[in-house]
Coordinates of C-alpha atoms in Angstrom, one line a residue:
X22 CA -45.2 137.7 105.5
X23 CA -48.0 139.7 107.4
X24 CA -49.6 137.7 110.4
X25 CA -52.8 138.4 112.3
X26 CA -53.1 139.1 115.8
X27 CA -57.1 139.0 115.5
X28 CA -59.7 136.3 114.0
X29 CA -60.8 136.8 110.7
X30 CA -63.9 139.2 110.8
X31 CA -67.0 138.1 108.5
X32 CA -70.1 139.7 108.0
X33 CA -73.0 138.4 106.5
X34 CA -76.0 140.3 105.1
X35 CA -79.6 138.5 104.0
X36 CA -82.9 139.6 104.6
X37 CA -84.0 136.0 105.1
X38 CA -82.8 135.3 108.8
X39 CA -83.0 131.3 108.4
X40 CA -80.2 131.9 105.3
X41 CA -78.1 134.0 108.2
X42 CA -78.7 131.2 110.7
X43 CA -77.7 129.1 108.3
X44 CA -74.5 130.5 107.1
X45 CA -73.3 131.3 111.0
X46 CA -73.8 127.4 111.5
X47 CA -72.0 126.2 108.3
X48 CA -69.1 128.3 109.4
X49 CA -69.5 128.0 113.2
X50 CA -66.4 125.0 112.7
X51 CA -63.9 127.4 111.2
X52 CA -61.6 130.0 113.0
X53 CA -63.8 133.0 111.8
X54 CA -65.7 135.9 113.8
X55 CA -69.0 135.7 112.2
X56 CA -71.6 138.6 112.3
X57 CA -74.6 138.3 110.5
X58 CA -77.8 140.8 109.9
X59 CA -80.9 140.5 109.0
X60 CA -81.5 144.5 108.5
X61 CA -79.3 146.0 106.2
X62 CA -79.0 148.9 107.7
X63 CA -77.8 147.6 110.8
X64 CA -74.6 146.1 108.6
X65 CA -73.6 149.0 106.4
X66 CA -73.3 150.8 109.9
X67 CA -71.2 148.1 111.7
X68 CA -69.7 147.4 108.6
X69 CA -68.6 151.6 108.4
X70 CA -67.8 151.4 112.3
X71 CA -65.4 147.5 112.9
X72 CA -62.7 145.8 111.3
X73 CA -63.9 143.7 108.4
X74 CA -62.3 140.8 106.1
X75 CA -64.9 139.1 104.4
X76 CA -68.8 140.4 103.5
X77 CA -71.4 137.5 101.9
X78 CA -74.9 139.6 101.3
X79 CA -77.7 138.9 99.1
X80 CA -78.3 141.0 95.9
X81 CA -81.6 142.0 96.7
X82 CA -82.9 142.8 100.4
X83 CA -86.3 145.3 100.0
X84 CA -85.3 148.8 100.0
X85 CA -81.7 148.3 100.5
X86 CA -79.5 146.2 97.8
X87 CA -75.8 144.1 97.7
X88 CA -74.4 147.0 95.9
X89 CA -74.4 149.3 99.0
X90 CA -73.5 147.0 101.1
X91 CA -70.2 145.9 98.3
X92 CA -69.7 150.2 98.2
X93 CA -69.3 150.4 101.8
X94 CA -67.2 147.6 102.6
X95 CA -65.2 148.6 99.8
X96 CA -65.1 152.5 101.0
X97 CA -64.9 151.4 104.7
X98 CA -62.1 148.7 103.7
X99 CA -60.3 149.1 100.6
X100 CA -59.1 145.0 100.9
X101 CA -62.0 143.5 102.0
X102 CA -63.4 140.9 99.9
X103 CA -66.9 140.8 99.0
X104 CA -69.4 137.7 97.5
X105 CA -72.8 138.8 96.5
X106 CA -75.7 135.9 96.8
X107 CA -79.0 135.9 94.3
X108 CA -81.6 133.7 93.5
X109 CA -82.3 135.6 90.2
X110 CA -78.9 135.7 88.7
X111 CA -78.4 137.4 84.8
X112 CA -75.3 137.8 82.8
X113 CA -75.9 141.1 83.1
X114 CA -75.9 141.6 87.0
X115 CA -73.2 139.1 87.3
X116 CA -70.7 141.9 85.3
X117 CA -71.7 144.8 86.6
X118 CA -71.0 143.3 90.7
X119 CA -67.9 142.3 89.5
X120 CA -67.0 145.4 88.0
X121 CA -68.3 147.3 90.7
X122 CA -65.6 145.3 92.7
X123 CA -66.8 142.1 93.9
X124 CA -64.7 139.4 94.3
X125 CA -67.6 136.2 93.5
X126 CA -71.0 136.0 92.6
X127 CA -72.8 132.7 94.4
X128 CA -76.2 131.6 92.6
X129 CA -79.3 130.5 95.3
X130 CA -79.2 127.6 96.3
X131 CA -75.7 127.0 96.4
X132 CA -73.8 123.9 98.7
X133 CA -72.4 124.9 101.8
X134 CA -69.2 123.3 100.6
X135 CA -69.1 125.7 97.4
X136 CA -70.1 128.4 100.0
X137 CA -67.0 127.3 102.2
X138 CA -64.7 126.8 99.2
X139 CA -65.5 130.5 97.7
X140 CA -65.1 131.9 100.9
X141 CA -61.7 130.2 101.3
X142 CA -60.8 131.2 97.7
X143 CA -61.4 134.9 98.6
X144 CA -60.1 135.2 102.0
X145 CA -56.4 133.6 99.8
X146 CA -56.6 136.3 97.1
X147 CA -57.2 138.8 100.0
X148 CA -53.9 137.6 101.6
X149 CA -52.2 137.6 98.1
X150 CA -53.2 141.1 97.8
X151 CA -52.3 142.2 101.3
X152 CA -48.4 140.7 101.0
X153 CA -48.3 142.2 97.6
X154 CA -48.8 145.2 98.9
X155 CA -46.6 144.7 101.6
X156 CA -43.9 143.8 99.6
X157 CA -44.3 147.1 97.2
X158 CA -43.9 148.7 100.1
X159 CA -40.7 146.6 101.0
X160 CA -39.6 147.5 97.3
X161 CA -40.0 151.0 97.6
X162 CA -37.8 151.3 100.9
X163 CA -35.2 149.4 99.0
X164 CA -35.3 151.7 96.5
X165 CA -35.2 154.6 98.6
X166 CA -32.9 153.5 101.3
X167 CA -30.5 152.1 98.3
X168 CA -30.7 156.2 97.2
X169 CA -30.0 157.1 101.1
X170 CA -26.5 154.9 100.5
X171 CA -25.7 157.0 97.5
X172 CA -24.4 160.5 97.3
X173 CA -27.6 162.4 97.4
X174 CA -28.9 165.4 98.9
X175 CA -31.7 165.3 101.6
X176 CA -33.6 167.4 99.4
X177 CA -33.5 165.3 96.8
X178 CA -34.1 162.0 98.5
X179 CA -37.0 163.3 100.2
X180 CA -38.7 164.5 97.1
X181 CA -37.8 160.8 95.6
X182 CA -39.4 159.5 98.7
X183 CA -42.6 161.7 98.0
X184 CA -42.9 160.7 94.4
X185 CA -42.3 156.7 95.8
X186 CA -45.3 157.5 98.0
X187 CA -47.7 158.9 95.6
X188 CA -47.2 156.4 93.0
X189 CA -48.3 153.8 95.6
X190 CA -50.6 155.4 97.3
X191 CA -52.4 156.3 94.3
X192 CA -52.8 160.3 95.5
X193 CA -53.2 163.2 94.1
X194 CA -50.7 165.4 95.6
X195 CA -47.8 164.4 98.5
X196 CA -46.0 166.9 101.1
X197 CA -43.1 165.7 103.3
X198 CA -42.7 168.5 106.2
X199 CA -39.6 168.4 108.4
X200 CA -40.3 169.9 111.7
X201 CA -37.2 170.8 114.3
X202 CA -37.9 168.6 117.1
X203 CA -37.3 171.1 119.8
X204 CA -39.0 174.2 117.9
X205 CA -42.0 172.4 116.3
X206 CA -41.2 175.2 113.3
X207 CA -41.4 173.7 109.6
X208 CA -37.8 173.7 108.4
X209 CA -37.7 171.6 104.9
X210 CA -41.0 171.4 102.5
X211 CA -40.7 169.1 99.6
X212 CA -44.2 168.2 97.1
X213 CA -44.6 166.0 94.5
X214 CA -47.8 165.4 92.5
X215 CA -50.9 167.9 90.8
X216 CA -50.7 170.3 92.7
X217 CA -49.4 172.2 96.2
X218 CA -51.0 171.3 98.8
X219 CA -51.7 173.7 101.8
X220 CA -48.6 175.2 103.2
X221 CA -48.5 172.8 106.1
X222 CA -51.1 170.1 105.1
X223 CA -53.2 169.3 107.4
X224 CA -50.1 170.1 110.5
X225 CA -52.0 172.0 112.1
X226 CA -50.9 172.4 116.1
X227 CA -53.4 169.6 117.5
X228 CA -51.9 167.2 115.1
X229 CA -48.5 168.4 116.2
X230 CA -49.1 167.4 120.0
X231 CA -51.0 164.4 119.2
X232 CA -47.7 163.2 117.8
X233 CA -45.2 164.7 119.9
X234 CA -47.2 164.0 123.0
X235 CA -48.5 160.8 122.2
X236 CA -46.0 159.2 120.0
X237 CA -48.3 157.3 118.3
X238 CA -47.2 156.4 114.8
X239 CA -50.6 156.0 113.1
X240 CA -51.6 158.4 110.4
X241 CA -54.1 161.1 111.2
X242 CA -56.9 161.1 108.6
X243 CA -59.6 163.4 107.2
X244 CA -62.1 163.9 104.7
X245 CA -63.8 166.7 102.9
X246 CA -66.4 167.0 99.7
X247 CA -66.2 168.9 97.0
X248 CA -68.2 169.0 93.7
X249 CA -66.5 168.4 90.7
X250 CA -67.7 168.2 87.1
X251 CA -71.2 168.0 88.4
X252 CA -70.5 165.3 91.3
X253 CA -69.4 165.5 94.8
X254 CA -66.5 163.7 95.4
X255 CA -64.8 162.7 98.5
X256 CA -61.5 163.6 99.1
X257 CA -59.0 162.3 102.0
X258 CA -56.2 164.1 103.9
X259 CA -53.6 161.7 105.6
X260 CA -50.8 163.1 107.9
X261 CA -48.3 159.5 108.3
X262 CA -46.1 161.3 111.5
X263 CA -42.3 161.0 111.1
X264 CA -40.3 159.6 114.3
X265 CA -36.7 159.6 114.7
X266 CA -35.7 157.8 117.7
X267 CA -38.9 158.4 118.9
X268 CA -38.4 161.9 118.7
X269 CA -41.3 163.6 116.1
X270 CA -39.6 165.2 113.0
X271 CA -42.5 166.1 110.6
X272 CA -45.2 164.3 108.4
X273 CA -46.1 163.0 105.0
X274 CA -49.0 164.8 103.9
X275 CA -51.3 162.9 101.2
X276 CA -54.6 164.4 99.6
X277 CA -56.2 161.2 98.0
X278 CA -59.2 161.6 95.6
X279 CA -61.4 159.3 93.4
X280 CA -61.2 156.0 95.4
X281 CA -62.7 154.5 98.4
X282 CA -61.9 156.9 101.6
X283 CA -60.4 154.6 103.9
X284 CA -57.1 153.3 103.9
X285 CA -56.3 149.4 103.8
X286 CA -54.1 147.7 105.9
X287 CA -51.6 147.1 103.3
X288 CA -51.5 150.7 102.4
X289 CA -50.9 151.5 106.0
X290 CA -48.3 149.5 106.0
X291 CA -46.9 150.8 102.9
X292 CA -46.9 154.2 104.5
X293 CA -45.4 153.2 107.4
X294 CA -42.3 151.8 105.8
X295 CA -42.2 154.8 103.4
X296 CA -42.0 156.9 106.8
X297 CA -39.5 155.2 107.9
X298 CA -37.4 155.6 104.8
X299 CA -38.2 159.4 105.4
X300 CA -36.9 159.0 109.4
X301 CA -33.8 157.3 108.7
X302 CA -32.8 159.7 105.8
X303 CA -33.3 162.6 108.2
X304 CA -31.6 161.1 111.4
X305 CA -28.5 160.8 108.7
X306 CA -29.4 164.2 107.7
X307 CA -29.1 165.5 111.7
X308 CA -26.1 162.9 112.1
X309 CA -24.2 164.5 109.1
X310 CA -24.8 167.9 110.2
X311 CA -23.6 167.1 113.4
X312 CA -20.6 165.6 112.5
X313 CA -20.1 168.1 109.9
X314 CA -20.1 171.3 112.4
X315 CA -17.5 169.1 114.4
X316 CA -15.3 168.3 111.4
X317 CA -15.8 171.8 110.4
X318 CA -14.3 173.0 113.7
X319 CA -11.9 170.6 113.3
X320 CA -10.7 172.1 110.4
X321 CA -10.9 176.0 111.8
X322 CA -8.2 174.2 114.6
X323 CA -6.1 172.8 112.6
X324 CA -6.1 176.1 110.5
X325 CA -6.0 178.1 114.1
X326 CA -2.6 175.5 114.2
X327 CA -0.8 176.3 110.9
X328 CA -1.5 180.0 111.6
X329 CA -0.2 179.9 115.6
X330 CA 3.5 178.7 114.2
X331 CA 3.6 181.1 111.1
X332 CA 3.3 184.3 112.9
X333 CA 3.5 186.3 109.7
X334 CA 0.7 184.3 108.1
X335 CA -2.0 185.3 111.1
X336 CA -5.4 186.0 109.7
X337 CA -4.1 184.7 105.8
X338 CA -6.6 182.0 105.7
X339 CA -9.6 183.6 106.6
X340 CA -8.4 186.9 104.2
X341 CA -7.7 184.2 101.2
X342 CA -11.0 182.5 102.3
X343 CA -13.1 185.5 101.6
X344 CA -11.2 186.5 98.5
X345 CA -11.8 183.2 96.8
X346 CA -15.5 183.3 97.9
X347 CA -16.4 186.9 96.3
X348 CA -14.6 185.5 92.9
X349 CA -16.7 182.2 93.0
X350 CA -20.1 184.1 93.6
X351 CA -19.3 186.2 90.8
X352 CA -18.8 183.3 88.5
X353 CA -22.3 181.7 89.7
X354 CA -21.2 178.8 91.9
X355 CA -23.8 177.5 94.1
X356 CA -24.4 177.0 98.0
X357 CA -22.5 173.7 97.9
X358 CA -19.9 174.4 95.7
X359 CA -19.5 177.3 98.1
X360 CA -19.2 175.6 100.9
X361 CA -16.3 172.9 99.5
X362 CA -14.7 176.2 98.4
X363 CA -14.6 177.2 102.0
X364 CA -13.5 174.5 103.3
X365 CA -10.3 173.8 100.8
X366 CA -9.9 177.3 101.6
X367 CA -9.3 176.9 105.2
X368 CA -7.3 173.8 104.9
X369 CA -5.2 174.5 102.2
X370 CA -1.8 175.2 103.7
X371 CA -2.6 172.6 106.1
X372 CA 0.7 170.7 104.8
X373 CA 2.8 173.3 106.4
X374 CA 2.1 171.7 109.5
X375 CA 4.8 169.1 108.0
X376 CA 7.2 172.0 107.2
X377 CA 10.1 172.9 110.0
X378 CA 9.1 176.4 112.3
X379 CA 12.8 177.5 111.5
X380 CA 11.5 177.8 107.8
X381 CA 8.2 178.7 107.8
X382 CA 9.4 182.0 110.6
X383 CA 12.9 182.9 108.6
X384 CA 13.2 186.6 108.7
X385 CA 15.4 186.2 104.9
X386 CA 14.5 184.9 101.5
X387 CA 14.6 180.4 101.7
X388 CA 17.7 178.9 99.9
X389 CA 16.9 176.8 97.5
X390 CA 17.0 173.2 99.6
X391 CA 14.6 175.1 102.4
X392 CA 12.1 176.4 99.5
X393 CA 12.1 172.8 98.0
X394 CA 10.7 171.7 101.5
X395 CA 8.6 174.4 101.6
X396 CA 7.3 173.1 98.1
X397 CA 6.4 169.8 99.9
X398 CA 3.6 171.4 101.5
X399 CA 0.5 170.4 98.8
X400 CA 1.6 166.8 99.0
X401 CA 2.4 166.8 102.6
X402 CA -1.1 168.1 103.1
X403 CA -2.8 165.5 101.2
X404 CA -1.5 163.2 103.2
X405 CA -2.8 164.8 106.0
X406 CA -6.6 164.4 105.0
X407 CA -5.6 161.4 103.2
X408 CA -8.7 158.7 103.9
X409 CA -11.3 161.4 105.6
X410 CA -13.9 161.3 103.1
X411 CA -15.4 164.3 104.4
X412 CA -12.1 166.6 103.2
X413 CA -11.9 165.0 99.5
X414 CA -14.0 168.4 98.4
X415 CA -11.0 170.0 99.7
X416 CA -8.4 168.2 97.7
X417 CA -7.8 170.1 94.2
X418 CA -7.4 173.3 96.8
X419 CA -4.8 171.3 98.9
X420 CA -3.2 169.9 95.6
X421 CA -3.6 172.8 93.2
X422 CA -2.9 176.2 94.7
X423 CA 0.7 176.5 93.6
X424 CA 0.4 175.5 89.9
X425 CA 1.3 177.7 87.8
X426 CA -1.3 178.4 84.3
X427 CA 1.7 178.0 82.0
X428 CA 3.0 174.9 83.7
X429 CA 5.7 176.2 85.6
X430 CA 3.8 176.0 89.0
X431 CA 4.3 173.3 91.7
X432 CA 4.0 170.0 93.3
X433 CA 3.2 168.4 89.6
X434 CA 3.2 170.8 86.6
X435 CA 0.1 171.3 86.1
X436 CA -1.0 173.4 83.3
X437 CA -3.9 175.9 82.0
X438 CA -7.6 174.0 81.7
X439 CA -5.5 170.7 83.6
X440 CA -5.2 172.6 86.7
X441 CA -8.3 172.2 88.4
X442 CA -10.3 175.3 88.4
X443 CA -10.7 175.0 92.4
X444 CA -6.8 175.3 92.2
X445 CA -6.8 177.9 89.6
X446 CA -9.0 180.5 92.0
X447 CA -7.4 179.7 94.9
X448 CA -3.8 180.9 93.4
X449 CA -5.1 184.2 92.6
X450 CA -6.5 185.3 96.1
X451 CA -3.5 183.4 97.6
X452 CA -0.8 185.7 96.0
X453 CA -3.1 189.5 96.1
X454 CA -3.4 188.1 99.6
X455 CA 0.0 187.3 99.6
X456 CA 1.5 190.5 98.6
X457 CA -0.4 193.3 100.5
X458 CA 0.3 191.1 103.4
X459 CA 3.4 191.8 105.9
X460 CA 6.0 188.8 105.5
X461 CA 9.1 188.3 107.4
X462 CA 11.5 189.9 104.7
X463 CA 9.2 192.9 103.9
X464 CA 5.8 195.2 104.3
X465 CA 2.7 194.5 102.5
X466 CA 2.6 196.0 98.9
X467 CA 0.1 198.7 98.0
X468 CA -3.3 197.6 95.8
X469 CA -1.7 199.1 92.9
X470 CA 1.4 197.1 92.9
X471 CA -0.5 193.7 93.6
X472 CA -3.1 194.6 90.5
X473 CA -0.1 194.9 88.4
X474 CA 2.0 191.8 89.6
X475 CA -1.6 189.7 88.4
X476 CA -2.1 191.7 85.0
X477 CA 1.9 191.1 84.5
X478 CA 1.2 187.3 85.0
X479 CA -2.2 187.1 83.3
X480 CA -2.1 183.8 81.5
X481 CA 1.4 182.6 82.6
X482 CA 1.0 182.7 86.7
X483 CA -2.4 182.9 86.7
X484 CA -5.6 182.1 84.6
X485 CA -6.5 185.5 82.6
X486 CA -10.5 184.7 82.8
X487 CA -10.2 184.6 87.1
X488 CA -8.0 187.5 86.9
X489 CA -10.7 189.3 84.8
X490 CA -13.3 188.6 87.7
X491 CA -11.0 190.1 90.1
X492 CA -10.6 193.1 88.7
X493 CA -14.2 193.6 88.2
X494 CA -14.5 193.1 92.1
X495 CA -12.3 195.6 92.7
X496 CA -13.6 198.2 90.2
X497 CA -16.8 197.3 92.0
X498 CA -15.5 198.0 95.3
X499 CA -17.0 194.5 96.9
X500 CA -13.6 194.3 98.4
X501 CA -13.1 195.7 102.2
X502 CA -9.3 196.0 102.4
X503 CA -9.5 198.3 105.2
X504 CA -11.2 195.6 107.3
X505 CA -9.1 193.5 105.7
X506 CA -5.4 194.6 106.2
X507 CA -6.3 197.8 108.7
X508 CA -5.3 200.2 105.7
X509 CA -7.0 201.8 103.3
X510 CA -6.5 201.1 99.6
X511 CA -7.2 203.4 96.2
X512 CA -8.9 201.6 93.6
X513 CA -9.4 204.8 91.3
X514 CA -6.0 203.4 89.4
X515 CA -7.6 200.3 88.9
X516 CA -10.8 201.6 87.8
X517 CA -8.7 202.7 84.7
X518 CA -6.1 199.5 84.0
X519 CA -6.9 197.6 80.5
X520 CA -6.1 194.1 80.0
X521 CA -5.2 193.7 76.1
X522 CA -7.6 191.2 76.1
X523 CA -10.6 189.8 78.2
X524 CA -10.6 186.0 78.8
X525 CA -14.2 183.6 80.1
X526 CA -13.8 181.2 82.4

């Protein structure tokens, strides 16, 4: 429940001073702050300028009227409640105030305890209102932080975040800017609503250092007029700063149109809590990054590892690495897929760090009980990452690379579409990479001779379609061998190999 640190603030508005006297008395026993005016114009500006609850005015007061006075409270304070007074009250005057946003209409003369009770009434339903709002606020984060738990991108929780924020802010358009908190640059812009707004909203480099510098967590706001259809209407820029352990990491942007051009408490609030779901999705962002880069070199060490005791495998993982990347670009996988690929990749004879040096360095071909423990190696690595959740991309890499398309391969038999397609890539830059490389028992094979060993075991080794793409790379010349394995190779015989028939992925 929302508490109050201050008394509640009513103003009262009558031309007739002994009616203001009157009132102030009448309340003078409750807990209130009581202003009252006898010039109108003196209230619609401390009304525009001070913190405001509760307005009572007359109707009619000479050249000024209720219905400014119920307009500015209601532009000034979006939740304040308002009660006109008349002594000449009509059916007709009664709708129209309470259309216009009033919350009572009290007819001259009325009993001060039918004054206090209205007033009582109102001040509840303005309460009501406020903790609703509160709570739709306290909704929305669930939603949003129950979203953060999920598997989700930042992207993508950020733009949910910005639709959440829109919706209950009733705006026209939202930006969510991510700043680096060293750099002040913009490095993540995500909209939702009507239209764009400006590039960087209204983060301009004032509003920057107000929020760096200050750390002040309330929303910068400004307005602007524009005419529309005929009629000028008021629009309002909001910039609700983003704080990450006190550190400032961007803004939501609003652009608000056709309402009153103040904010209420309750909406503050609601955009306070919707920056915080914005702040803690980034901080886990920034902490995933970071742990990522460190898991990442993690798995370049342990990769270093497997490489330092196979000293005829140096440089395979990074070769196989690039291979398999240039064959999943070509068949249109995207930045994230990429970078799983990159990571099985690099840890995918990570097992062998289970197999004995004696086999992994023998100079001769394996007998058959040291190739069966050389066979181990998938599972063995499995059970190396088993329980990181971060490595589970890396799995049908670890798992799959030895299965053969006609189901001859190994640890489990796999076969065609049932070997994971991860797996099914991996196997074809593993063996090209495999035989132009150096092993123990011989030299690295010429282009030719590795191009022939895959078109020879199209569709029983290795899956035709990621055979196919390979062979366009290499018509295509994408493929640096020279870089690769310090030799050239001539693709000119390639250029001019058939495959009886081409196969799609």
């Amino acid at each position: 429940m929302m508490t109050r640190n201050q008394p509640i603030s009513i103003v009262v508005v009558d031309d007739e001073k002994y009616i203001c006297n009157i009132i102030v008395e009448a309340l003078s026993s409750e807990k209130y702050d009581v202003r009252a005016f006898s010039d109108p114009a003196l209230a619609l500006t401390h009304i525009e300028q001070n913190p405001v609850d509760l307005v009572l005015t007359d109707l009619v007061m000479g050249e000024h009227t209720g219905v400014q006075v119920l307009e500015t409270a209601l532009a000034s304070h979006g939740d304040a409640t308002v009660i006109l007074m008349t002594a000449h009250p009509t059916v007709q005057t009664a709708i129209s105030v309470l259309r216009k946003g009033a919350y009572d209409f009290l007819v001259k003369p009325f009993r001060l305890e039918l004054l206090k009770a209205t007033i009582k009434r109102g001040l509840e339903h303005q309460q009501v209102v406020r903790e609703n709002l509160h709570l739709k606020g306290q909704v929305e984060f669930l939603k949003v932080a129950g979203a953060a738990n999920a598997d989700i991108e930042i992207d993508d929780f950020l733009a949910m975040v910005a639709r959440s924020c829109r919706k209950e802010m009733d705006a026209t358009a939202v930006g969510i800017i991510e700043t680096d908190p060293q750099t002040k640059e913009v490095v993540r812009k995500i909209y939702a609503g009507e239209e764009e707004l400006p590039p960087d909203g209204v983060l301009d480099n004032a509003t920057v250092d107000k929020f760096t510098y200050t750390r002040s967590s309330k929303p910068s706001i400004s307005k602007d007029e524009i005419d529309a259809d005929g009629e000028t209407r008021t629009r309002i820029w909001i910039s609700q700063p983003i704080f990450v352990r006190r550190r400032f990491h961007g803004v939501i942007n609003l652009l608000i149109e056709s309402r009153f051009d103040r904010l209420t408490p309750g909406e503050i609030d609601v955009l306070a809590i919707l920056a915080n779901s914005a702040a803690a999705a980034i901080a886990n962002y920034r902490h995933y990054e970071d742990l990522h880069t460190s898991y990442l070199q993690a798995i370049k060490g342990l990769a270093n590892a497997i490489e330092a005791r196979d000293q005829y495998t140096a440089g395979h993982t990074d070769r196989v690495t690039k291979l398999a990347e240039l064959i999943a670009r070509q068949l249109g996988w995207d930045e994230r897929r990429i970078e799983h690929l990159i990571m099985g990749c690099t840890l995918h004879d990570i097992g062998k760090l289970g197999v004995p040096d004696g086999i992994l360095n023998k100079p001769d071909r394996l007998t058959d009980e040291e190739r069966r423990k050389m066979q181990t190696h998938p599972e063995l690595g499995l059970k190396i990452i088993d329980g990181i959740d971060l490595f589970r991309p890396a799995v049908p890499y670890i798992i799959a690379h030895h299965e053969w398309y006609d189901g001859s391969g190994y640890p489990r038999g796999l076969k065609g579409e049932g070997i994971p397609i991860e797996g099914r890539l991996l196997t074809v830059a593993d063996t090209l990479d495999a035989i132009l490389s150096d092993r123990p028992y011989r030299k690295g094979a010429d282009l030719e001779v590795a191009v022939n060993e895959l078109v020879k075991y199209r569709s029983t080794q290795f899956d035709p379609a990621i055979v196919d793409v390979l062979l366009d790379l290499l018509r295509q010349g994408e493929i640096d061998f020279a870089a690769k394995y310090g030799r050239e190779m001539d693709v000119s015989k390639i250029a001019a190999l058939k495959v009886s028939e081409k196969a799609s992925v």
